[in-house]
């Protein structure tokens, strides 16, 4: 470091998705946080999507928030939860506090269990939550737009947070009605204007990703879900910490700013060093460091006073995960994504079977997540969450034959023809894979011909032995994500909502298997 220069060191995680406790072969925040060596010139940030994911996200919502009941964050869950004064600090916040986080922003999945549950987590945090483009209408979320951190060396670091506004098209309607959501770019311009002249370095923690290929500038996503490149073009933004896409982008100068993304599930975290010269010039360097898993020996917790209280909860979590809930006639495998689109999926069939049993709908549709695994014959609780990884709930809608055909045509665009064979269309691979685009249906007799031009690929569509007409009407079970139009399925927004079930699908699968 040259004379007169000053450094800021930033450690950054994002998209942890419930990986609080390290396991053999799987990183956890309790172990990874032991590496967070900090001093007076170090700041630790997180980019959101911490609360939902794996078994831990559901377990904490069930056992602490809803007292072992279901539907945390919903009307049912709010009625079941203990009084606020009876609640211990949120377990995720206890681990975050032990790691010494300074600031976090909100991810779209942090809203999955509702605003009261999110508020419970945020009020348990020592870190400040920064999010300039989302606020609750009732003012219950303890969120600030920005904060200036003054380091030991005197550097002033102006930090603000943003979350993808595509949240409005994914989350439950009851949650969205309680929020004011602004476009990230508009919020960034407003906040940067307020920070101008008041700090030495500006940092945005953005739960969103790259809409362009950072290397070539090729447009990858024009949906508005991701806006990192547009944000980097904004004058006055020095460092953009991104997330949401689960990509690893360690070191990317971009349009006069500097951007990183550390991947997901604590596979990596980013270490960024910023150097400010005497004339105010700034240069950055960064690297991704591997998160820490454990071997066969039990992991040791962080040496923080709050964490020993989690040992019994962790043991309860492990006991719950290992509980056997049912026996299947045979294992249910998962195959290659192209193969399943062409020939069907036994796992999707099973999930649709559960959904139809729960809702009584005539037709059911489901997708498989990017990381979904099959089910073994002897099913434990943990296996269910490896097969169904999201916090989706079920919606029963009144669906016309025309809407059903339109949705199937959009599903059928998942594959394209190349060199005489089929492959996943590149739109669903970049900027990140979206295997969850493809929906599998039960209750109808249908066939898709992927060799035909898009829009004409549904070559058979029948119900009860007769062709489905545009004016026909059916009860259809879909997830709340699809009901909100997630991944381009906007046709479902016009369907009449008959019932919104607050219980997560994974919970229904557990109940179904337990009754076998």
Short mmCIF file of C-alpha atoms in Angstrom, two decimals:
data_model
loop_
_atom_site.label_atom_id
_atom_site.label_comp_id
_atom_site.label_asym_id
_atom_site.label_seq_id
_atom_site.Cartn_x
_atom_site.Cartn_y
_atom_site.Cartn_z
CA UNK A 1 0.00 0.00 0.00
CA UNK A 2 1.40 3.40 -1.00
CA UNK A 3 1.80 6.31 1.37
CA UNK A 4 -1.50 8.04 2.01
CA UNK A 5 -3.61 5.15 0.74
CA UNK A 6 -6.32 3.57 2.87
CA UNK A 7 -7.95 0.17 2.55
CA UNK A 8 -11.39 -1.25 3.19
CA UNK A 9 -11.88 -5.01 3.34
CA UNK A 10 -15.34 -6.46 2.71
CA UNK A 11 -16.46 -10.04 3.28
CA UNK A 12 -19.64 -10.91 1.42
CA UNK A 13 -22.02 -13.87 1.43
CA UNK A 14 -25.29 -14.29 -0.44
CA UNK A 15 -28.00 -16.88 -1.07
CA UNK A 16 -27.10 -19.02 1.94
CA UNK A 17 -30.58 -20.61 1.86
CA UNK A 18 -30.64 -22.04 5.36
CA UNK A 19 -27.11 -23.47 5.39
CA UNK A 20 -26.43 -22.36 8.95
CA UNK A 21 -24.79 -25.52 10.23
CA UNK A 22 -21.87 -27.24 8.53
CA UNK A 23 -22.13 -30.95 7.77
CA UNK A 24 -19.79 -33.51 6.26
CA UNK A 25 -19.28 -32.30 2.71
CA UNK A 26 -21.56 -29.26 3.09
CA UNK A 27 -20.46 -25.79 4.16
CA UNK A 28 -22.29 -23.99 6.93
CA UNK A 29 -22.21 -20.47 8.27
CA UNK A 30 -21.20 -21.61 11.75
CA UNK A 31 -17.92 -23.05 10.45
CA UNK A 32 -17.33 -20.59 7.59
CA UNK A 33 -17.82 -17.67 9.96
CA UNK A 34 -14.85 -18.83 11.99
CA UNK A 35 -12.69 -17.65 9.07
CA UNK A 36 -14.08 -14.10 9.14
CA UNK A 37 -11.03 -12.43 10.62
CA UNK A 38 -11.93 -8.80 11.07
CA UNK A 39 -10.40 -5.56 12.25
CA UNK A 40 -11.50 -1.94 12.36
CA UNK A 41 -11.27 -1.64 8.57
CA UNK A 42 -13.32 -4.74 7.73
CA UNK A 43 -17.07 -4.91 7.00
CA UNK A 44 -19.18 -8.09 6.66
CA UNK A 45 -22.30 -8.08 4.46
CA UNK A 46 -24.92 -10.56 3.25
CA UNK A 47 -27.01 -10.33 0.08
CA UNK A 48 -30.23 -12.01 1.23
CA UNK A 49 -32.10 -15.30 0.73
CA UNK A 50 -30.97 -16.65 4.07
CA UNK A 51 -34.25 -17.72 5.69
CA UNK A 52 -35.61 -20.19 3.14
CA UNK A 53 -33.87 -23.36 2.07
CA UNK A 54 -32.98 -26.86 3.15
CA UNK A 55 -34.56 -28.42 6.20
CA UNK A 56 -33.38 -25.68 8.54
CA UNK A 57 -35.51 -22.94 6.97
CA UNK A 58 -38.69 -24.96 7.41
CA UNK A 59 -37.74 -26.36 10.81
CA UNK A 60 -37.12 -22.95 12.35
CA UNK A 61 -40.39 -21.61 10.97
CA UNK A 62 -42.26 -24.67 12.29
CA UNK A 63 -40.68 -25.19 15.66
CA UNK A 64 -39.96 -21.65 16.79
CA UNK A 65 -42.34 -19.37 14.96
CA UNK A 66 -45.42 -21.55 14.59
CA UNK A 67 -44.76 -23.70 17.62
CA UNK A 68 -44.58 -26.90 15.60
CA UNK A 69 -47.60 -25.98 13.50
CA UNK A 70 -47.77 -25.35 9.78
CA UNK A 71 -48.20 -22.28 7.63
CA UNK A 72 -45.71 -19.98 9.32
CA UNK A 73 -46.14 -16.41 8.18
CA UNK A 74 -49.71 -17.00 6.99
CA UNK A 75 -52.93 -16.24 8.82
CA UNK A 76 -52.89 -19.78 10.16
CA UNK A 77 -49.25 -19.47 11.23
CA UNK A 78 -49.77 -16.10 12.87
CA UNK A 79 -52.57 -17.52 14.99
CA UNK A 80 -50.40 -20.43 16.11
CA UNK A 81 -47.14 -18.66 16.93
CA UNK A 82 -46.12 -17.78 20.49
CA UNK A 83 -46.38 -14.23 21.77
CA UNK A 84 -43.39 -12.13 20.66
CA UNK A 85 -41.99 -11.81 24.19
CA UNK A 86 -41.78 -15.60 24.46
CA UNK A 87 -39.62 -16.04 21.39
CA UNK A 88 -35.86 -16.50 21.67
CA UNK A 89 -33.72 -14.63 19.13
CA UNK A 90 -34.10 -16.15 15.69
CA UNK A 91 -31.53 -18.97 15.25
CA UNK A 92 -30.32 -17.59 11.92
CA UNK A 93 -29.80 -14.19 13.51
CA UNK A 94 -27.87 -15.78 16.38
CA UNK A 95 -25.42 -17.33 13.92
CA UNK A 96 -25.19 -14.10 11.92
CA UNK A 97 -24.54 -12.14 15.10
CA UNK A 98 -21.81 -14.59 16.08
CA UNK A 99 -20.15 -14.02 12.71
CA UNK A 100 -20.16 -10.24 13.21
CA UNK A 101 -22.23 -9.14 10.20
CA UNK A 102 -22.55 -5.37 9.78
CA UNK A 103 -25.32 -5.18 7.16
CA UNK A 104 -27.66 -7.38 5.15
CA UNK A 105 -30.21 -6.80 2.44
CA UNK A 106 -33.44 -8.64 1.66
CA UNK A 107 -33.75 -11.48 -0.85
CA UNK A 108 -37.00 -12.47 -2.51
CA UNK A 109 -37.11 -15.78 -0.62
CA UNK A 110 -36.79 -14.00 2.73
CA UNK A 111 -40.44 -13.02 2.27
CA UNK A 112 -41.63 -16.63 1.87
CA UNK A 113 -42.86 -17.00 5.45
CA UNK A 114 -44.55 -13.60 5.63
CA UNK A 115 -43.68 -10.17 7.01
CA UNK A 116 -44.13 -10.94 10.74
CA UNK A 117 -41.65 -13.80 10.50
CA UNK A 118 -39.20 -11.67 8.51
CA UNK A 119 -39.57 -8.92 11.11
CA UNK A 120 -38.82 -11.44 13.87
CA UNK A 121 -35.57 -12.35 12.14
CA UNK A 122 -34.54 -8.75 11.44
CA UNK A 123 -35.23 -7.56 14.99
CA UNK A 124 -33.02 -10.40 16.26
CA UNK A 125 -30.08 -9.20 14.13
CA UNK A 126 -27.29 -6.98 15.32
CA UNK A 127 -26.63 -6.05 11.69
CA UNK A 128 -28.63 -3.32 10.00
CA UNK A 129 -30.94 -4.35 7.15
CA UNK A 130 -30.52 -2.05 4.16
CA UNK A 131 -33.10 -2.06 1.37
CA UNK A 132 -33.90 1.15 -0.47
CA UNK A 133 -36.59 -0.14 -2.83
CA UNK A 134 -38.87 -2.22 -0.56
CA UNK A 135 -40.70 -1.12 2.55
CA UNK A 136 -43.76 -2.32 4.40
CA UNK A 137 -46.82 -0.06 4.17
CA UNK A 138 -47.42 -0.48 7.90
CA UNK A 139 -43.79 0.26 8.72
CA UNK A 140 -43.21 -3.03 10.53
CA UNK A 141 -39.98 -3.99 8.74
CA UNK A 142 -36.92 -2.55 10.52
CA UNK A 143 -35.20 -1.54 7.30
CA UNK A 144 -33.05 1.47 6.39
CA UNK A 145 -32.22 2.70 2.90
CA UNK A 146 -28.53 3.37 3.49
CA UNK A 147 -25.89 3.78 6.14
CA UNK A 148 -22.41 5.30 6.21
CA UNK A 149 -19.83 3.18 8.04
CA UNK A 150 -16.75 5.06 9.28
CA UNK A 151 -13.71 2.78 9.49
CA UNK A 152 -10.85 2.91 11.97
CA UNK A 153 -8.64 4.49 9.29
CA UNK A 154 -11.20 7.22 8.68
CA UNK A 155 -12.67 5.95 5.39
CA UNK A 156 -16.41 6.56 5.05
CA UNK A 157 -18.18 3.67 3.29
CA UNK A 158 -21.68 4.53 2.06
CA UNK A 159 -23.74 1.34 1.77
CA UNK A 160 -27.28 0.78 0.51
CA UNK A 161 -29.32 -2.29 -0.34
CA UNK A 162 -31.68 -3.32 -3.15
CA UNK A 163 -33.81 -6.37 -3.94
CA UNK A 164 -35.11 -7.51 -7.32
CA UNK A 165 -38.56 -6.02 -7.85
CA UNK A 166 -39.57 -9.23 -9.66
CA UNK A 167 -40.56 -10.28 -6.15
CA UNK A 168 -43.92 -8.65 -6.90
CA UNK A 169 -44.66 -11.35 -9.46
CA UNK A 170 -43.61 -14.30 -7.30
CA UNK A 171 -44.66 -13.82 -3.71
CA UNK A 172 -48.08 -14.45 -2.15
CA UNK A 173 -50.65 -11.75 -2.85
CA UNK A 174 -51.28 -11.22 0.88
CA UNK A 175 -47.59 -10.34 1.31
CA UNK A 176 -47.29 -8.11 -1.78
CA UNK A 177 -50.32 -6.06 -0.72
CA UNK A 178 -48.38 -5.08 2.41
CA UNK A 179 -45.33 -3.80 0.51
CA UNK A 180 -44.30 -0.74 -1.45
CA UNK A 181 -41.86 -1.90 -4.15
CA UNK A 182 -39.77 0.45 -6.28
CA UNK A 183 -37.63 -0.27 -9.32
CA UNK A 184 -34.03 -0.87 -8.16
CA UNK A 185 -32.54 1.57 -10.67
CA UNK A 186 -34.79 4.43 -9.56
CA UNK A 187 -34.04 3.74 -5.90
CA UNK A 188 -30.29 3.58 -6.61
CA UNK A 189 -30.32 6.97 -8.31
CA UNK A 190 -32.16 8.53 -5.37
CA UNK A 191 -29.87 7.04 -2.73
CA UNK A 192 -26.64 7.72 -4.61
CA UNK A 193 -27.72 11.34 -4.89
CA UNK A 194 -28.08 11.50 -1.12
CA UNK A 195 -24.71 9.85 -0.51
CA UNK A 196 -22.81 12.06 -2.94
CA UNK A 197 -20.12 14.08 -1.17
CA UNK A 198 -20.71 12.33 2.16
CA UNK A 199 -18.55 9.21 1.74
CA UNK A 200 -15.33 7.97 0.14
CA UNK A 201 -16.65 4.67 -1.30
CA UNK A 202 -20.19 3.71 -2.33
CA UNK A 203 -21.34 0.09 -2.08
CA UNK A 204 -24.63 -1.46 -3.15
CA UNK A 205 -25.71 -4.85 -1.77
CA UNK A 206 -28.06 -6.02 -4.51
CA UNK A 207 -30.17 -9.16 -4.39
CA UNK A 208 -30.25 -9.41 -8.15
CA UNK A 209 -27.91 -10.45 -10.91
CA UNK A 210 -26.56 -9.72 -14.37
CA UNK A 211 -28.97 -9.09 -17.23
CA UNK A 212 -26.05 -9.15 -19.67
CA UNK A 213 -23.07 -11.43 -20.10
CA UNK A 214 -20.49 -9.44 -18.08
CA UNK A 215 -17.73 -10.47 -20.50
CA UNK A 216 -19.44 -9.74 -23.85
CA UNK A 217 -22.37 -7.44 -23.12
CA UNK A 218 -24.81 -9.88 -24.76
CA UNK A 219 -28.32 -9.43 -23.34
CA UNK A 220 -29.29 -12.57 -21.43
CA UNK A 221 -32.43 -11.44 -19.61
CA UNK A 222 -34.77 -8.63 -20.62
CA UNK A 223 -37.46 -9.44 -18.04
CA UNK A 224 -36.31 -6.79 -15.55
CA UNK A 225 -35.60 -9.44 -12.91
CA UNK A 226 -31.88 -8.60 -12.97
CA UNK A 227 -30.34 -5.15 -13.38
CA UNK A 228 -26.70 -5.36 -12.25
CA UNK A 229 -25.28 -4.00 -15.49
CA UNK A 230 -27.68 -1.06 -15.50
CA UNK A 231 -26.73 -0.31 -11.89
CA UNK A 232 -23.03 -0.38 -12.73
CA UNK A 233 -23.63 2.25 -15.40
CA UNK A 234 -24.93 4.66 -12.75
CA UNK A 235 -22.46 7.46 -11.97
CA UNK A 236 -21.19 7.32 -8.42
CA UNK A 237 -21.54 3.60 -7.71
CA UNK A 238 -18.14 2.13 -6.89
CA UNK A 239 -18.85 -1.47 -5.83
CA UNK A 240 -21.84 -3.70 -6.59
CA UNK A 241 -22.24 -6.88 -4.53
CA UNK A 242 -24.71 -9.07 -6.44
CA UNK A 243 -26.59 -12.32 -5.79
CA UNK A 244 -29.83 -14.12 -6.66
CA UNK A 245 -28.51 -15.92 -9.74
CA UNK A 246 -26.30 -18.32 -7.75
CA UNK A 247 -23.37 -17.53 -10.07
CA UNK A 248 -19.70 -17.24 -9.19
CA UNK A 249 -18.32 -13.97 -10.52
CA UNK A 250 -15.15 -13.23 -8.55
CA UNK A 251 -13.63 -10.15 -10.16
CA UNK A 252 -15.55 -8.04 -12.70
CA UNK A 253 -14.77 -4.39 -13.53
CA UNK A 254 -18.00 -3.30 -15.22
CA UNK A 255 -19.02 0.01 -16.80
CA UNK A 256 -16.88 2.07 -14.44
CA UNK A 257 -17.94 0.11 -11.35
CA UNK A 258 -16.76 -3.19 -9.89
CA UNK A 259 -19.03 -6.21 -9.38
CA UNK A 260 -18.79 -9.60 -7.67
CA UNK A 261 -21.16 -12.51 -7.01
CA UNK A 262 -20.21 -15.32 -4.60
CA UNK A 263 -22.46 -18.18 -5.70
CA UNK A 264 -24.85 -19.88 -3.31
CA UNK A 265 -25.20 -22.27 -0.34
CA UNK A 266 -21.90 -20.95 1.10
CA UNK A 267 -19.91 -22.82 -1.51
CA UNK A 268 -17.95 -19.58 -1.63
CA UNK A 269 -17.88 -16.14 -0.10
CA UNK A 270 -16.23 -13.04 -1.55
CA UNK A 271 -13.32 -11.13 -0.05
CA UNK A 272 -13.05 -7.67 -1.61
CA UNK A 273 -10.29 -5.16 -0.91
CA UNK A 274 -10.77 -1.53 -1.90
CA UNK A 275 -7.88 0.91 -1.90
CA UNK A 276 -8.54 4.66 -1.83
CA UNK A 277 -5.73 6.96 -2.91
CA UNK A 278 -4.95 10.46 -1.71
CA UNK A 279 -6.80 11.98 -4.68
CA UNK A 280 -9.87 9.84 -4.05
CA UNK A 281 -9.16 7.28 -6.77
CA UNK A 282 -10.42 3.78 -5.96
CA UNK A 283 -9.24 0.38 -7.09
CA UNK A 284 -10.61 -3.02 -6.13
CA UNK A 285 -9.33 -6.57 -5.98
CA UNK A 286 -11.35 -9.59 -4.97
CA UNK A 287 -11.34 -13.35 -4.73
CA UNK A 288 -13.80 -16.09 -3.85
CA UNK A 289 -12.92 -18.25 -0.87
CA UNK A 290 -14.39 -21.70 -0.29
CA UNK A 291 -16.93 -22.09 2.49
CA UNK A 292 -16.09 -24.51 5.28
CA UNK A 293 -17.66 -27.94 5.69
CA UNK A 294 -16.82 -30.50 8.35
CA UNK A 295 -15.48 -33.99 8.33
CA UNK A 296 -16.86 -36.93 10.26
CA UNK A 297 -16.37 -35.18 13.60
CA UNK A 298 -19.19 -32.92 14.87
CA UNK A 299 -18.59 -29.25 14.00
CA UNK A 300 -17.60 -26.81 16.69
CA UNK A 301 -19.70 -23.66 16.97
CA UNK A 302 -18.42 -20.12 16.69
CA UNK A 303 -16.86 -18.82 19.89
CA UNK A 304 -19.72 -16.41 20.50
CA UNK A 305 -21.75 -16.23 23.71
CA UNK A 306 -25.07 -16.59 21.89
CA UNK A 307 -24.31 -19.80 20.01
CA UNK A 308 -24.15 -22.48 22.73
CA UNK A 309 -27.90 -21.99 23.15
CA UNK A 310 -28.30 -23.37 19.61
CA UNK A 311 -26.79 -26.79 20.38
CA UNK A 312 -30.09 -28.30 21.56
CA UNK A 313 -31.94 -26.77 18.63
CA UNK A 314 -29.40 -28.17 16.21
CA UNK A 315 -29.80 -31.61 17.75
CA UNK A 316 -33.58 -31.28 17.45
CA UNK A 317 -33.15 -30.32 13.80
CA UNK A 318 -30.98 -33.36 13.12
CA UNK A 319 -33.46 -35.64 14.88
CA UNK A 320 -36.31 -34.22 12.79
CA UNK A 321 -34.35 -34.58 9.55
CA UNK A 322 -33.56 -38.23 10.23
CA UNK A 323 -37.12 -39.22 11.18
CA UNK A 324 -38.49 -41.92 8.86
CA UNK A 325 -41.89 -40.88 7.55
CA UNK A 326 -42.89 -43.55 5.06
CA UNK A 327 -42.00 -46.40 2.75
CA UNK A 328 -42.44 -46.33 -1.03
CA UNK A 329 -42.85 -49.48 -3.16
CA UNK A 330 -39.59 -48.55 -4.89
CA UNK A 331 -37.20 -45.58 -5.08
CA UNK A 332 -38.38 -42.68 -7.23
CA UNK A 333 -35.43 -41.54 -9.37
CA UNK A 334 -34.77 -38.29 -11.19
CA UNK A 335 -33.31 -38.40 -14.69
CA UNK A 336 -31.69 -36.08 -17.16
CA UNK A 337 -33.80 -32.96 -17.76
CA UNK A 338 -34.13 -33.49 -21.51
CA UNK A 339 -35.11 -37.12 -20.97
CA UNK A 340 -37.79 -36.15 -18.44
CA UNK A 341 -39.23 -33.48 -20.73
CA UNK A 342 -39.51 -36.07 -23.50
CA UNK A 343 -40.64 -39.07 -21.48
CA UNK A 344 -42.03 -37.79 -18.18
CA UNK A 345 -40.86 -37.93 -14.58
CA UNK A 346 -41.87 -40.39 -11.87
CA UNK A 347 -40.98 -37.80 -9.23
CA UNK A 348 -43.20 -35.16 -10.84
CA UNK A 349 -45.99 -37.74 -11.12
CA UNK A 350 -45.71 -38.44 -7.40
CA UNK A 351 -45.78 -34.73 -6.48
CA UNK A 352 -48.84 -34.20 -8.69
CA UNK A 353 -50.47 -37.18 -6.98
CA UNK A 354 -49.94 -35.48 -3.62
CA UNK A 355 -51.21 -32.13 -4.90
CA UNK A 356 -54.40 -33.64 -6.31
CA UNK A 357 -55.04 -35.57 -3.09
CA UNK A 358 -54.65 -32.39 -1.05
CA UNK A 359 -56.71 -30.05 -3.22
CA UNK A 360 -59.16 -32.32 -5.03
CA UNK A 361 -58.41 -30.44 -8.26
CA UNK A 362 -59.17 -32.06 -11.60
CA UNK A 363 -55.72 -31.20 -13.00
CA UNK A 364 -52.37 -30.62 -11.33
CA UNK A 365 -49.08 -29.15 -12.56
CA UNK A 366 -45.67 -29.18 -10.94
CA UNK A 367 -42.06 -28.50 -11.85
CA UNK A 368 -38.77 -29.82 -10.46
CA UNK A 369 -36.23 -27.42 -8.99
CA UNK A 370 -32.71 -27.04 -10.33
CA UNK A 371 -31.28 -29.14 -7.51
CA UNK A 372 -34.09 -31.67 -6.96
CA UNK A 373 -33.08 -35.24 -6.10
CA UNK A 374 -35.15 -38.40 -6.22
CA UNK A 375 -36.72 -40.18 -3.25
CA UNK A 376 -35.38 -43.41 -1.71
CA UNK A 377 -37.74 -46.26 -0.80
CA UNK A 378 -37.30 -45.51 2.90
CA UNK A 379 -38.08 -41.80 3.10
CA UNK A 380 -36.82 -39.51 5.85
CA UNK A 381 -37.85 -35.91 6.39
CA UNK A 382 -34.52 -34.72 4.94
CA UNK A 383 -35.18 -36.67 1.72
CA UNK A 384 -38.38 -34.73 1.09
CA UNK A 385 -36.54 -31.43 1.25
CA UNK A 386 -33.91 -32.72 -1.16
CA UNK A 387 -36.67 -33.68 -3.61
CA UNK A 388 -38.81 -30.55 -3.13
CA UNK A 389 -36.51 -27.68 -2.31
CA UNK A 390 -38.75 -24.59 -2.49
CA UNK A 391 -41.19 -23.06 -0.01
CA UNK A 392 -44.01 -23.06 -2.57
CA UNK A 393 -47.62 -23.42 -1.48
CA UNK A 394 -50.64 -24.55 -3.51
CA UNK A 395 -53.30 -22.53 -5.30
CA UNK A 396 -56.43 -24.01 -6.84
CA UNK A 397 -57.68 -21.92 -9.75
CA UNK A 398 -60.48 -22.02 -12.32
CA UNK A 399 -58.67 -22.52 -15.63
CA UNK A 400 -60.07 -22.39 -19.15
CA UNK A 401 -59.02 -24.72 -21.95
CA UNK A 402 -57.45 -21.74 -23.72
CA UNK A 403 -55.26 -20.83 -20.74
CA UNK A 404 -54.28 -24.47 -20.25
CA UNK A 405 -53.14 -24.77 -23.85
CA UNK A 406 -51.25 -21.48 -23.65
CA UNK A 407 -49.40 -22.66 -20.53
CA UNK A 408 -48.50 -25.97 -22.17
CA UNK A 409 -47.16 -24.17 -25.22
CA UNK A 410 -44.92 -22.04 -23.00
CA UNK A 411 -43.73 -25.17 -21.17
CA UNK A 412 -42.97 -26.80 -24.54
CA UNK A 413 -40.50 -24.04 -25.46
CA UNK A 414 -38.13 -25.59 -22.90
CA UNK A 415 -36.57 -27.78 -25.60
CA UNK A 416 -35.29 -26.92 -29.06
CA UNK A 417 -33.94 -28.99 -31.93
CA UNK A 418 -30.21 -29.04 -32.60
CA UNK A 419 -28.23 -31.37 -34.89
CA UNK A 420 -31.13 -33.74 -35.17
CA UNK A 421 -31.61 -34.03 -31.41
CA UNK A 422 -33.16 -32.08 -28.57
CA UNK A 423 -31.48 -29.77 -26.09
CA UNK A 424 -32.62 -27.30 -23.48
CA UNK A 425 -33.20 -23.97 -25.19
CA UNK A 426 -30.49 -21.48 -24.24
CA UNK A 427 -33.09 -19.05 -22.86
CA UNK A 428 -33.52 -21.46 -19.95
CA UNK A 429 -29.79 -21.94 -19.35
CA UNK A 430 -28.53 -18.35 -19.22
CA UNK A 431 -27.82 -16.33 -17.20
CA UNK A 432 -28.57 -19.31 -14.95
CA UNK A 433 -30.31 -22.67 -15.51
CA UNK A 434 -34.10 -22.57 -15.09
CA UNK A 435 -35.02 -26.24 -15.17
CA UNK A 436 -38.05 -25.29 -13.10
CA UNK A 437 -39.58 -23.75 -16.21
CA UNK A 438 -40.81 -27.14 -17.41
CA UNK A 439 -44.16 -28.16 -15.92
CA UNK A 440 -45.40 -31.75 -15.70
CA UNK A 441 -49.18 -32.27 -15.69
CA UNK A 442 -51.51 -34.89 -14.24
CA UNK A 443 -55.23 -35.36 -14.93
CA UNK A 444 -55.04 -34.65 -18.67
CA UNK A 445 -53.99 -36.67 -21.71
CA UNK A 446 -51.52 -34.51 -23.62
CA UNK A 447 -48.58 -34.79 -25.98
CA UNK A 448 -45.96 -32.23 -26.95
CA UNK A 449 -44.08 -32.36 -30.25
CA UNK A 450 -40.86 -30.43 -29.68
CA UNK A 451 -39.91 -30.65 -33.36
CA UNK A 452 -42.71 -28.26 -34.33
CA UNK A 453 -42.41 -24.50 -34.26
CA UNK A 454 -43.09 -22.82 -30.90
CA UNK A 455 -46.75 -22.09 -30.36
CA UNK A 456 -47.84 -25.21 -32.22
CA UNK A 457 -46.28 -27.95 -30.12
CA UNK A 458 -49.35 -29.15 -28.21
CA UNK A 459 -50.57 -31.87 -30.58
CA UNK A 460 -52.92 -33.65 -28.16
CA UNK A 461 -54.90 -32.20 -25.26
CA UNK A 462 -57.78 -34.26 -23.86
CA UNK A 463 -59.70 -34.64 -20.61
CA UNK A 464 -62.03 -37.50 -19.81
CA UNK A 465 -61.62 -38.98 -23.28
CA UNK A 466 -62.51 -35.88 -25.30
CA UNK A 467 -60.61 -32.95 -26.78
CA UNK A 468 -60.34 -29.89 -24.58
CA UNK A 469 -61.98 -26.82 -26.12
CA UNK A 470 -60.89 -23.22 -25.42
CA UNK A 471 -64.11 -22.49 -23.54
CA UNK A 472 -63.89 -25.57 -21.29
CA UNK A 473 -63.32 -24.95 -17.59
CA UNK A 474 -61.36 -26.99 -15.04
CA UNK A 475 -60.04 -26.78 -11.51
CA UNK A 476 -56.25 -26.67 -11.68
CA UNK A 477 -53.75 -27.02 -8.85
CA UNK A 478 -50.54 -25.00 -9.30
CA UNK A 479 -47.99 -23.42 -6.96
CA UNK A 480 -48.28 -19.87 -5.69
CA UNK A 481 -45.20 -19.10 -7.82
CA UNK A 482 -46.99 -20.15 -11.01
CA UNK A 483 -50.22 -18.46 -9.92
CA UNK A 484 -48.26 -15.20 -9.66
CA UNK A 485 -46.94 -15.68 -13.20
CA UNK A 486 -43.49 -16.93 -12.22
CA UNK A 487 -41.08 -17.62 -15.11
CA UNK A 488 -43.34 -16.15 -17.75
CA UNK A 489 -46.57 -17.97 -16.89
CA UNK A 490 -48.57 -14.74 -16.81
CA UNK A 491 -51.60 -16.49 -18.28
CA UNK A 492 -52.38 -17.93 -14.83
CA UNK A 493 -52.83 -14.48 -13.27
CA UNK A 494 -56.20 -14.13 -15.02
CA UNK A 495 -57.53 -17.39 -13.55
CA UNK A 496 -60.08 -17.16 -10.74
CA UNK A 497 -58.47 -18.13 -7.45
CA UNK A 498 -60.62 -20.72 -5.70
CA UNK A 499 -58.36 -21.54 -2.75
CA UNK A 500 -54.91 -20.57 -1.53
CA UNK A 501 -53.47 -23.23 0.78
CA UNK A 502 -50.91 -21.76 3.23
CA UNK A 503 -49.11 -25.05 3.91
CA UNK A 504 -45.81 -25.57 2.02
CA UNK A 505 -45.89 -28.38 -0.54
CA UNK A 506 -43.03 -30.19 1.22
CA UNK A 507 -45.16 -30.34 4.37
CA UNK A 508 -47.98 -31.92 2.36
CA UNK A 509 -45.58 -34.51 0.95
CA UNK A 510 -44.50 -35.41 4.48
CA UNK A 511 -48.12 -35.76 5.54
CA UNK A 512 -49.00 -37.86 2.51
CA UNK A 513 -46.08 -40.24 3.06
CA UNK A 514 -46.82 -40.52 6.76
CA UNK A 515 -50.33 -41.76 5.93
CA UNK A 516 -49.15 -44.51 3.58
#
